[in-house]
PDB file of C-alpha atoms in Angstrom:
ATOM      1  CA  UNK A   8     198.347 111.727 134.819  1.00 50.00           C
ATOM      2  CA  UNK A   9     197.164 108.973 132.503  1.00 47.00           C
ATOM      3  CA  UNK A  10     195.298 107.316 135.387  1.00 54.00           C
ATOM      4  CA  UNK A  11     193.469 110.552 136.154  1.00 47.00           C
ATOM      5  CA  UNK A  12     192.480 111.007 132.516  1.00 46.00           C
ATOM      6  CA  UNK A  13     191.308 107.383 132.349  1.00 49.00           C
ATOM      7  CA  UNK A  14     189.156 107.813 135.476  1.00 53.00           C
ATOM      8  CA  UNK A  15     187.625 111.001 134.088  1.00 44.00           C
ATOM      9  CA  UNK A  16     186.916 109.220 130.776  1.00 43.00           C
ATOM     10  CA  UNK A  17     185.150 106.299 132.434  1.00 49.00           C
ATOM     11  CA  UNK A  18     183.324 108.603 134.853  1.00 51.00           C
ATOM     12  CA  UNK A  19     181.864 110.546 131.950  1.00 51.00           C
ATOM     13  CA  UNK A  20     180.883 107.316 130.254  1.00 50.00           C
ATOM     14  CA  UNK A  21     179.096 106.044 133.370  1.00 55.00           C
ATOM     15  CA  UNK A  22     177.332 109.373 133.785  1.00 57.00           C
ATOM     16  CA  UNK A  23     176.116 109.266 130.177  1.00 58.00           C
ATOM     17  CA  UNK A  24     174.906 105.676 130.559  1.00 62.00           C
ATOM     18  CA  UNK A  25     173.156 106.508 133.824  1.00 68.00           C
ATOM     19  CA  UNK A  26     171.425 109.523 132.271  1.00 72.00           C
ATOM     20  CA  UNK A  27     170.342 107.443 129.289  1.00 71.00           C
ATOM     21  CA  UNK A  28     168.975 104.723 131.582  1.00 77.00           C
ATOM     22  CA  UNK A  29     166.972 107.233 133.621  1.00 78.00           C
ATOM     23  CA  UNK A  30     165.623 108.877 130.484  1.00 75.00           C
ATOM     24  CA  UNK A  31     164.628 105.508 129.055  1.00 78.00           C
ATOM     25  CA  UNK A  32     162.884 104.467 132.281  1.00 81.00           C
ATOM     26  CA  UNK A  33     160.966 107.713 132.725  1.00 83.00           C
ATOM     27  CA  UNK A  34     159.920 107.832 129.067  1.00 81.00           C
ATOM     28  CA  UNK A  35     158.814 104.193 129.102  1.00 83.00           C
ATOM     29  CA  UNK A  36     156.723 104.699 132.273  1.00 87.00           C
ATOM     30  CA  UNK A  37     155.014 107.774 130.819  1.00 87.00           C
ATOM     31  CA  UNK A  38     154.266 106.080 127.493  1.00 85.00           C
ATOM     32  CA  UNK A  39     152.911 102.996 129.290  1.00 86.00           C
ATOM     33  CA  UNK A  40     150.701 105.195 131.501  1.00 85.00           C
ATOM     34  CA  UNK A  41     149.405 107.070 128.448  1.00 84.00           C
ATOM     35  CA  UNK A  42     148.563 103.862 126.580  1.00 83.00           C
ATOM     36  CA  UNK A  43     146.897 102.407 129.681  1.00 84.00           C
ATOM     37  CA  UNK A  44     144.862 105.579 130.211  1.00 81.00           C
ATOM     38  CA  UNK A  45     143.509 105.801 126.665  1.00 80.00           C
ATOM     39  CA  UNK A  46     142.646 102.088 126.632  1.00 80.00           C
ATOM     40  CA  UNK A  47     141.256 101.613 130.151  1.00 79.00           C
ATOM     41  CA  UNK A  48     139.758 104.908 131.336  1.00 76.00           C
ATOM     42  CA  UNK A  49     136.887 105.269 128.800  1.00 71.00           C
ATOM     43  CA  UNK A  50     135.507 101.716 129.287  1.00 73.00           C
ATOM     44  CA  UNK A  51     135.810 101.907 133.083  1.00 72.00           C
ATOM     45  CA  UNK A  52     134.334 105.391 133.525  1.00 67.00           C
ATOM     46  CA  UNK A  53     131.531 104.847 130.992  1.00 63.00           C
ATOM     47  CA  UNK A  54     130.554 108.503 130.965  1.00 64.00           C
ATOM     48  CA  UNK A  55     129.688 110.656 128.004  1.00 65.00           C
ATOM     49  CA  UNK A  56     132.584 113.053 127.493  1.00 67.00           C
ATOM     50  CA  UNK A  57     130.207 115.412 125.663  1.00 71.00           C
ATOM     51  CA  UNK A  58     127.605 115.525 128.458  1.00 70.00           C
ATOM     52  CA  UNK A  59     126.834 119.171 129.273  1.00 74.00           C
ATOM     53  CA  UNK A  60     126.032 120.330 132.818  1.00 74.00           C
ATOM     54  CA  UNK A  61     125.862 124.108 132.965  1.00 75.00           C
ATOM     55  CA  UNK A  62     125.468 124.030 136.750  1.00 76.00           C
ATOM     56  CA  UNK A  63     129.045 122.662 136.957  1.00 78.00           C
ATOM     57  CA  UNK A  64     130.736 124.928 134.411  1.00 82.00           C
ATOM     58  CA  UNK A  65     134.294 126.107 135.067  1.00 82.00           C
ATOM     59  CA  UNK A  66     134.650 124.263 138.359  1.00 82.00           C
ATOM     60  CA  UNK A  67     138.263 124.257 139.594  1.00 84.00           C
ATOM     61  CA  UNK A  68     140.087 120.944 140.152  1.00 85.00           C
ATOM     62  CA  UNK A  69     138.506 118.907 142.968  1.00 83.00           C
ATOM     63  CA  UNK A  70     137.977 115.309 144.052  1.00 84.00           C
ATOM     64  CA  UNK A  71     134.848 115.058 141.911  1.00 78.00           C
ATOM     65  CA  UNK A  72     136.636 116.592 138.889  1.00 81.00           C
ATOM     66  CA  UNK A  73     140.439 116.223 139.280  1.00 82.00           C
ATOM     67  CA  UNK A  74     141.110 118.478 136.284  1.00 85.00           C
ATOM     68  CA  UNK A  75     138.063 120.698 136.789  1.00 82.00           C
ATOM     69  CA  UNK A  76     135.351 121.324 134.212  1.00 83.00           C
ATOM     70  CA  UNK A  77     135.176 123.372 131.019  1.00 82.00           C
ATOM     71  CA  UNK A  78     132.919 126.285 130.101  1.00 79.00           C
ATOM     72  CA  UNK A  79     129.853 124.049 129.662  1.00 80.00           C
ATOM     73  CA  UNK A  80     130.410 121.769 132.656  1.00 78.00           C
ATOM     74  CA  UNK A  81     132.083 118.791 130.940  1.00 83.00           C
ATOM     75  CA  UNK A  82     134.669 116.839 132.933  1.00 83.00           C
ATOM     76  CA  UNK A  83     138.072 117.984 131.725  1.00 86.00           C
ATOM     77  CA  UNK A  84     139.984 114.828 132.694  1.00 85.00           C
ATOM     78  CA  UNK A  85     137.709 112.648 130.603  1.00 86.00           C
ATOM     79  CA  UNK A  86     137.875 115.035 127.652  1.00 87.00           C
ATOM     80  CA  UNK A  87     141.682 115.178 127.882  1.00 88.00           C
ATOM     81  CA  UNK A  88     141.856 111.371 127.798  1.00 88.00           C
ATOM     82  CA  UNK A  89     139.562 111.245 124.764  1.00 87.00           C
ATOM     83  CA  UNK A  90     141.545 114.051 123.128  1.00 87.00           C
ATOM     84  CA  UNK A  91     144.806 112.215 123.734  1.00 88.00           C
ATOM     85  CA  UNK A  92     143.223 109.100 122.264  1.00 87.00           C
ATOM     86  CA  UNK A  93     142.447 110.971 119.041  1.00 87.00           C
ATOM     87  CA  UNK A  94     145.913 112.546 118.928  1.00 87.00           C
ATOM     88  CA  UNK A  95     147.614 109.166 119.354  1.00 88.00           C
ATOM     89  CA  UNK A  96     145.413 107.631 116.658  1.00 87.00           C
ATOM     90  CA  UNK A  97     146.300 110.408 114.238  1.00 87.00           C
ATOM     91  CA  UNK A  98     149.985 110.279 115.177  1.00 87.00           C
ATOM     92  CA  UNK A  99     150.376 106.503 114.883  1.00 89.00           C
ATOM     93  CA  UNK A 100     148.396 106.009 111.666  1.00 91.00           C
ATOM     94  CA  UNK A 101     149.854 109.080 109.942  1.00 90.00           C
ATOM     95  CA  UNK A 102     153.403 108.123 110.969  1.00 90.00           C
ATOM     96  CA  UNK A 103     152.901 104.572 109.685  1.00 91.00           C
ATOM     97  CA  UNK A 104     151.508 105.709 106.326  1.00 91.00           C
ATOM     98  CA  UNK A 105     154.159 108.411 105.891  1.00 90.00           C
ATOM     99  CA  UNK A 106     156.953 105.963 106.767  1.00 90.00           C
ATOM    100  CA  UNK A 107     155.719 103.346 104.282  1.00 90.00           C
ATOM    101  CA  UNK A 108     155.392 105.931 101.500  1.00 91.00           C
ATOM    102  CA  UNK A 109     158.741 107.540 102.288  1.00 89.00           C
ATOM    103  CA  UNK A 110     160.520 104.185 102.520  1.00 88.00           C
ATOM    104  CA  UNK A 111     159.186 102.981  99.176  1.00 87.00           C
ATOM    105  CA  UNK A 112     159.925 106.263  97.414  1.00 88.00           C
ATOM    106  CA  UNK A 113     163.421 106.632  98.884  1.00 86.00           C
ATOM    107  CA  UNK A 114     164.357 103.007  98.235  1.00 84.00           C
ATOM    108  CA  UNK A 115     163.085 103.144  94.653  1.00 84.00           C
ATOM    109  CA  UNK A 116     164.965 106.371  93.939  1.00 84.00           C
ATOM    110  CA  UNK A 117     168.266 105.011  95.261  1.00 82.00           C
ATOM    111  CA  UNK A 118     167.880 101.501  93.821  1.00 79.00           C
ATOM    112  CA  UNK A 119     167.055 102.589  90.267  1.00 80.00           C
ATOM    113  CA  UNK A 120     169.332 105.640  90.267  1.00 77.00           C
ATOM    114  CA  UNK A 121     169.890 107.745  87.175  1.00 80.00           C
ATOM    115  CA  UNK A 122     166.983 109.822  85.905  1.00 85.00           C
ATOM    116  CA  UNK A 123     164.579 108.128  88.324  1.00 82.00           C
ATOM    117  CA  UNK A 124     166.626 109.256  91.315  1.00 84.00           C
ATOM    118  CA  UNK A 125     167.017 112.798  90.022  1.00 87.00           C
ATOM    119  CA  UNK A 126     163.331 113.253  89.165  1.00 89.00           C
ATOM    120  CA  UNK A 127     162.092 111.794  92.458  1.00 87.00           C
ATOM    121  CA  UNK A 128     164.455 113.866  94.574  1.00 86.00           C
ATOM    122  CA  UNK A 129     163.572 117.049  92.684  1.00 87.00           C
ATOM    123  CA  UNK A 130     159.908 116.327  93.466  1.00 87.00           C
ATOM    124  CA  UNK A 131     160.833 115.792  97.110  1.00 86.00           C
ATOM    125  CA  UNK A 132     162.708 119.100  97.155  1.00 85.00           C
ATOM    126  CA  UNK A 133     159.731 120.854  95.562  1.00 85.00           C
ATOM    127  CA  UNK A 134     157.270 119.597  98.154  1.00 83.00           C
ATOM    128  CA  UNK A 135     159.766 120.299 100.958  1.00 83.00           C
ATOM    129  CA  UNK A 136     159.969 123.942  99.915  1.00 83.00           C
ATOM    130  CA  UNK A 137     156.334 124.417 100.987  1.00 81.00           C
ATOM    131  CA  UNK A 138     155.805 124.662 104.792  1.00 82.00           C
ATOM    132  CA  UNK A 139     154.178 121.505 106.171  1.00 80.00           C
ATOM    133  CA  UNK A 140     151.436 123.363 107.995  1.00 81.00           C
ATOM    134  CA  UNK A 141     150.499 125.427 104.939  1.00 84.00           C
ATOM    135  CA  UNK A 142     150.342 122.333 102.741  1.00 84.00           C
ATOM    136  CA  UNK A 143     148.365 120.509 105.439  1.00 83.00           C
ATOM    137  CA  UNK A 144     145.838 123.336 105.622  1.00 84.00           C
ATOM    138  CA  UNK A 145     145.398 123.159 101.855  1.00 85.00           C
ATOM    139  CA  UNK A 146     144.716 119.395 102.034  1.00 85.00           C
ATOM    140  CA  UNK A 147     142.225 119.430 104.933  1.00 86.00           C
ATOM    141  CA  UNK A 148     140.409 122.424 103.452  1.00 82.00           C
ATOM    142  CA  UNK A 149     139.223 120.196 100.609  1.00 83.00           C
ATOM    143  CA  UNK A 150     137.321 117.882 102.984  1.00 82.00           C
ATOM    144  CA  UNK A 151     134.879 118.099 105.843  1.00 80.00           C
ATOM    145  CA  UNK A 152     136.466 118.245 109.323  1.00 77.00           C
ATOM    146  CA  UNK A 153     137.230 114.755 110.582  1.00 81.00           C
ATOM    147  CA  UNK A 154     139.910 112.321 111.684  1.00 84.00           C
ATOM    148  CA  UNK A 155     140.768 110.814 108.302  1.00 87.00           C
ATOM    149  CA  UNK A 156     141.338 114.102 106.434  1.00 86.00           C
ATOM    150  CA  UNK A 157     143.732 115.099 109.223  1.00 87.00           C
ATOM    151  CA  UNK A 158     145.545 111.751 108.986  1.00 88.00           C
ATOM    152  CA  UNK A 159     145.818 112.147 105.212  1.00 88.00           C
ATOM    153  CA  UNK A 160     147.086 115.703 105.631  1.00 87.00           C
ATOM    154  CA  UNK A 161     149.800 114.710 108.099  1.00 87.00           C
ATOM    155  CA  UNK A 162     150.842 111.597 106.171  1.00 88.00           C
ATOM    156  CA  UNK A 163     151.081 113.376 102.815  1.00 87.00           C
ATOM    157  CA  UNK A 164     153.246 116.158 104.250  1.00 86.00           C
ATOM    158  CA  UNK A 165     155.631 114.103 106.410  1.00 85.00           C
ATOM    159  CA  UNK A 166     156.964 111.328 104.162  1.00 88.00           C
ATOM    160  CA  UNK A 167     159.593 113.584 102.604  1.00 87.00           C
ATOM    161  CA  UNK A 168     162.183 113.370 105.400  1.00 85.00           C
ATOM    162  CA  UNK A 169     161.813 109.589 105.544  1.00 86.00           C
ATOM    163  CA  UNK A 170     162.390 109.361 101.797  1.00 87.00           C
ATOM    164  CA  UNK A 171     165.649 111.299 102.145  1.00 87.00           C
ATOM    165  CA  UNK A 172     166.861 109.151 105.054  1.00 85.00           C
ATOM    166  CA  UNK A 173     166.020 105.880 103.307  1.00 86.00           C
ATOM    167  CA  UNK A 174     167.608 107.013 100.043  1.00 86.00           C
ATOM    168  CA  UNK A 175     170.826 107.885 101.864  1.00 84.00           C
ATOM    169  CA  UNK A 176     170.892 104.502 103.623  1.00 83.00           C
ATOM    170  CA  UNK A 177     170.189 102.575 100.420  1.00 82.00           C
ATOM    171  CA  UNK A 178     172.979 104.416  98.583  1.00 81.00           C
ATOM    172  CA  UNK A 179     175.307 103.389 101.404  1.00 80.00           C
ATOM    173  CA  UNK A 180     174.148  99.760 101.299  1.00 77.00           C
ATOM    174  CA  UNK A 181     174.593  99.537  97.520  1.00 73.00           C
ATOM    175  CA  UNK A 182     178.364  99.634  98.000  1.00 72.00           C
ATOM    176  CA  UNK A 183     178.433  96.673 100.410  1.00 74.00           C
ATOM    177  CA  UNK A 184     180.198  93.479  99.238  1.00 72.00           C
ATOM    178  CA  UNK A 185     177.167  91.236  99.677  1.00 68.00           C
ATOM    179  CA  UNK A 186     175.117  93.496  97.364  1.00 68.00           C
ATOM    180  CA  UNK A 187     177.876  93.369  94.745  1.00 66.00           C
ATOM    181  CA  UNK A 188     177.911  89.588  95.105  1.00 72.00           C
ATOM    182  CA  UNK A 189     174.152  89.363  94.597  1.00 69.00           C
ATOM    183  CA  UNK A 190     174.328  91.542  91.469  1.00 67.00           C
ATOM    184  CA  UNK A 191     177.271  89.522  90.112  1.00 68.00           C
ATOM    185  CA  UNK A 192     175.267  86.350  90.731  1.00 70.00           C
ATOM    186  CA  UNK A 193     172.549  87.549  88.382  1.00 66.00           C
ATOM    187  CA  UNK A 194     169.975  88.827  90.889  1.00 67.00           C
ATOM    188  CA  UNK A 195     167.594  91.389  89.449  1.00 67.00           C
ATOM    189  CA  UNK A 196     167.453  94.933  90.735  1.00 68.00           C
ATOM    190  CA  UNK A 197     164.030  94.331  92.234  1.00 71.00           C
ATOM    191  CA  UNK A 198     165.204  91.192  94.039  1.00 72.00           C
ATOM    192  CA  UNK A 199     168.300  92.920  95.408  1.00 72.00           C
ATOM    193  CA  UNK A 200     166.154  95.778  96.667  1.00 72.00           C
ATOM    194  CA  UNK A 201     163.596  93.495  98.321  1.00 72.00           C
ATOM    195  CA  UNK A 202     166.054  90.969  99.808  1.00 72.00           C
ATOM    196  CA  UNK A 203     169.054  93.108 100.750  1.00 70.00           C
ATOM    197  CA  UNK A 204     168.392  96.841 100.630  1.00 75.00           C
ATOM    198  CA  UNK A 205     164.955  97.219 102.259  1.00 76.00           C
ATOM    199  CA  UNK A 206     165.765  94.979 105.287  1.00 76.00           C
ATOM    200  CA  UNK A 207     168.896  97.049 105.839  1.00 77.00           C
ATOM    201  CA  UNK A 208     166.959 100.307 106.134  1.00 81.00           C
ATOM    202  CA  UNK A 209     164.160  99.018 108.389  1.00 81.00           C
ATOM    203  CA  UNK A 210     165.830 100.184 111.660  1.00 80.00           C
ATOM    204  CA  UNK A 211     166.231 103.719 110.301  1.00 81.00           C
ATOM    205  CA  UNK A 212     162.695 103.694 108.881  1.00 83.00           C
ATOM    206  CA  UNK A 213     161.293 102.477 112.194  1.00 83.00           C
ATOM    207  CA  UNK A 214     163.156 105.221 114.041  1.00 83.00           C
ATOM    208  CA  UNK A 215     161.798 107.803 111.599  1.00 83.00           C
ATOM    209  CA  UNK A 216     158.271 106.513 112.258  1.00 85.00           C
ATOM    210  CA  UNK A 217     158.651 106.824 116.038  1.00 85.00           C
ATOM    211  CA  UNK A 218     160.097 110.313 115.739  1.00 84.00           C
ATOM    212  CA  UNK A 219     157.220 111.263 113.454  1.00 86.00           C
ATOM    213  CA  UNK A 220     154.504 110.358 115.991  1.00 88.00           C
ATOM    214  CA  UNK A 221     154.979 113.413 118.266  1.00 86.00           C
ATOM    215  CA  UNK A 222     155.379 115.645 115.207  1.00 85.00           C
ATOM    216  CA  UNK A 223     152.094 114.333 113.814  1.00 86.00           C
ATOM    217  CA  UNK A 224     150.345 114.872 117.162  1.00 87.00           C
ATOM    218  CA  UNK A 225     151.442 118.504 117.224  1.00 87.00           C
ATOM    219  CA  UNK A 226     150.418 118.911 113.597  1.00 86.00           C
ATOM    220  CA  UNK A 227     146.922 117.586 114.338  1.00 85.00           C
ATOM    221  CA  UNK A 228     146.619 119.860 117.381  1.00 86.00           C
ATOM    222  CA  UNK A 229     147.674 122.871 115.314  1.00 86.00           C
ATOM    223  CA  UNK A 230     145.074 122.119 112.631  1.00 86.00           C
ATOM    224  CA  UNK A 231     142.344 121.608 115.245  1.00 84.00           C
ATOM    225  CA  UNK A 232     143.387 124.790 117.041  1.00 84.00           C
ATOM    226  CA  UNK A 233     142.937 126.673 113.768  1.00 83.00           C
ATOM    227  CA  UNK A 234     139.488 125.113 113.327  1.00 80.00           C
ATOM    228  CA  UNK A 235     140.535 123.009 110.330  1.00 82.00           C
ATOM    229  CA  UNK A 236     141.034 119.634 111.984  1.00 78.00           C
ATOM    230  CA  UNK A 237     138.447 117.774 113.990  1.00 79.00           C
ATOM    231  CA  UNK A 238     134.890 119.099 114.513  1.00 78.00           C
ATOM    232  CA  UNK A 239     134.685 121.511 117.425  1.00 74.00           C
ATOM    233  CA  UNK A 240     132.336 119.269 119.426  1.00 75.00           C
ATOM    234  CA  UNK A 241     134.778 116.333 119.299  1.00 77.00           C
ATOM    235  CA  UNK A 242     137.398 116.029 122.028  1.00 78.00           C
ATOM    236  CA  UNK A 243     140.809 116.894 120.626  1.00 83.00           C
ATOM    237  CA  UNK A 244     143.739 118.432 122.450  1.00 85.00           C
ATOM    238  CA  UNK A 245     143.880 121.218 119.872  1.00 84.00           C
ATOM    239  CA  UNK A 246     140.139 121.838 120.191  1.00 85.00           C
ATOM    240  CA  UNK A 247     140.369 121.871 123.994  1.00 86.00           C
ATOM    241  CA  UNK A 248     143.132 124.475 123.988  1.00 85.00           C
ATOM    242  CA  UNK A 249     141.323 126.563 121.388  1.00 85.00           C
ATOM    243  CA  UNK A 250     138.013 126.547 123.304  1.00 82.00           C
ATOM    244  CA  UNK A 251     139.790 127.447 126.559  1.00 82.00           C
ATOM    245  CA  UNK A 252     141.232 130.760 125.325  1.00 79.00           C
ATOM    246  CA  UNK A 253     138.310 132.774 126.653  1.00 76.00           C
ATOM    247  CA  UNK A 254     138.474 131.022 130.021  1.00 77.00           C
ATOM    248  CA  UNK A 255     142.183 131.769 130.316  1.00 76.00           C
ATOM    249  CA  UNK A 256     141.585 135.477 129.771  1.00 75.00           C
ATOM    250  CA  UNK A 257     138.984 135.330 132.563  1.00 77.00           C
ATOM    251  CA  UNK A 258     141.557 133.818 134.963  1.00 77.00           C
ATOM    252  CA  UNK A 259     140.495 130.163 134.721  1.00 81.00           C
ATOM    253  CA  UNK A 260     143.800 128.421 134.063  1.00 85.00           C
ATOM    254  CA  UNK A 261     142.900 124.711 134.227  1.00 83.00           C
ATOM    255  CA  UNK A 262     141.038 124.374 130.876  1.00 84.00           C
ATOM    256  CA  UNK A 263     144.262 125.417 129.126  1.00 86.00           C
ATOM    257  CA  UNK A 264     146.918 123.883 131.378  1.00 87.00           C
ATOM    258  CA  UNK A 265     145.824 120.255 131.467  1.00 87.00           C
ATOM    259  CA  UNK A 266     145.210 119.759 127.714  1.00 87.00           C
ATOM    260  CA  UNK A 267     148.580 121.392 127.105  1.00 87.00           C
ATOM    261  CA  UNK A 268     150.292 119.004 129.528  1.00 89.00           C
ATOM    262  CA  UNK A 269     148.519 116.044 127.916  1.00 89.00           C
ATOM    263  CA  UNK A 270     150.091 117.119 124.628  1.00 88.00           C
ATOM    264  CA  UNK A 271     153.563 118.080 125.828  1.00 89.00           C
ATOM    265  CA  UNK A 272     154.404 115.252 128.248  1.00 89.00           C
ATOM    266  CA  UNK A 273     153.519 112.249 126.019  1.00 88.00           C
ATOM    267  CA  UNK A 274     155.271 113.743 122.991  1.00 88.00           C
ATOM    268  CA  UNK A 275     158.427 114.381 125.041  1.00 87.00           C
ATOM    269  CA  UNK A 276     158.279 110.807 126.357  1.00 88.00           C
ATOM    270  CA  UNK A 277     157.960 109.346 122.850  1.00 86.00           C
ATOM    271  CA  UNK A 278     160.808 111.554 121.658  1.00 83.00           C
ATOM    272  CA  UNK A 279     162.887 110.333 124.630  1.00 83.00           C
ATOM    273  CA  UNK A 280     162.355 106.696 123.646  1.00 83.00           C
ATOM    274  CA  UNK A 281     163.251 107.513 120.050  1.00 80.00           C
ATOM    275  CA  UNK A 282     166.431 109.271 121.205  1.00 78.00           C
ATOM    276  CA  UNK A 283     167.601 106.193 123.107  1.00 78.00           C
ATOM    277  CA  UNK A 284     166.785 104.008 120.097  1.00 77.00           C
ATOM    278  CA  UNK A 285     168.789 106.335 117.838  1.00 77.00           C
ATOM    279  CA  UNK A 286     171.831 106.073 120.114  1.00 75.00           C
ATOM    280  CA  UNK A 287     171.593 102.273 120.081  1.00 73.00           C
ATOM    281  CA  UNK A 288     171.328 101.799 116.316  1.00 69.00           C
ATOM    282  CA  UNK A 289     174.016 104.379 115.563  1.00 65.00           C
ATOM    283  CA  UNK A 290     177.237 103.251 117.332  1.00 53.00           C
ATOM    284  CA  UNK A 291     179.241 106.191 116.033  1.00 50.00           C
ATOM    285  CA  UNK A 292     176.824 108.700 117.524  1.00 46.00           C
ATOM    286  CA  UNK A 293     176.771 106.751 120.770  1.00 44.00           C
ATOM    287  CA  UNK A 294     180.579 106.733 120.994  1.00 39.00           C
ATOM    288  CA  UNK A 295     180.628 110.478 120.393  1.00 36.00           C
ATOM    289  CA  UNK A 296     178.107 110.995 123.208  1.00 35.00           C
ATOM    290  CA  UNK A 297     180.348 109.002 125.568  1.00 36.00           C
ATOM    291  CA  UNK A 298     183.224 111.482 125.161  1.00 36.00           C
TER     292      UNK A 298
END
């Protein structure tokens, strides 16, 4: 009986490892293809993604236009690549800024403790009580449509979760023996934070940044879809989906399908890589998944 249970245990473990390996491979291939496309396709093609050709409007997918054309004859594949380029730029920069801000705020709150911790976390709770999209709309509404207002909007509304994660990790690290030894040796609070606490939270902060990239891409697409993100003439996945609504009602499915896939598939791939990373840096979670 024990042998049967042991075989079942190891079989489940191998199945989990095999699934994780497949997920990692597929996600890595998709992310690599996305990065290659946004870096290589525009220089090689050397076509204007805003070039209008009304004689070719709403052409279905073909060899000349693999993704078809939009309602003014622009090549949809090229516009999807440019739109994905903008979405990745917004996602990466906003995630980096939000992670840096959240890491500094969370580490400072936990390291100083006392009134500083309570005041900072009450501010975090206050901002968290407002929906991200609503707060983002308020921020971008104060500026002209463009990439940088959208980046600022996403960054300023997404550092809160990182601050909570980092604060929790720093509070855990403060009880470690080597931190107590550094404090007993006369190290200042700032030195202990910079030399011992911040390096200890970098894996969690990096994971938070990766997980934030797809969230930021969806946030940018939502703002552009509402007409508050990028200018309507600029290729953005949210703008492409928004401009294709009329075509979809007329039965032309490709102007909506392909921009949607360009948004969904890369974000799922990035989230898949982040999930594997999370299992690797959290042994307890990984052991639970092996059961």
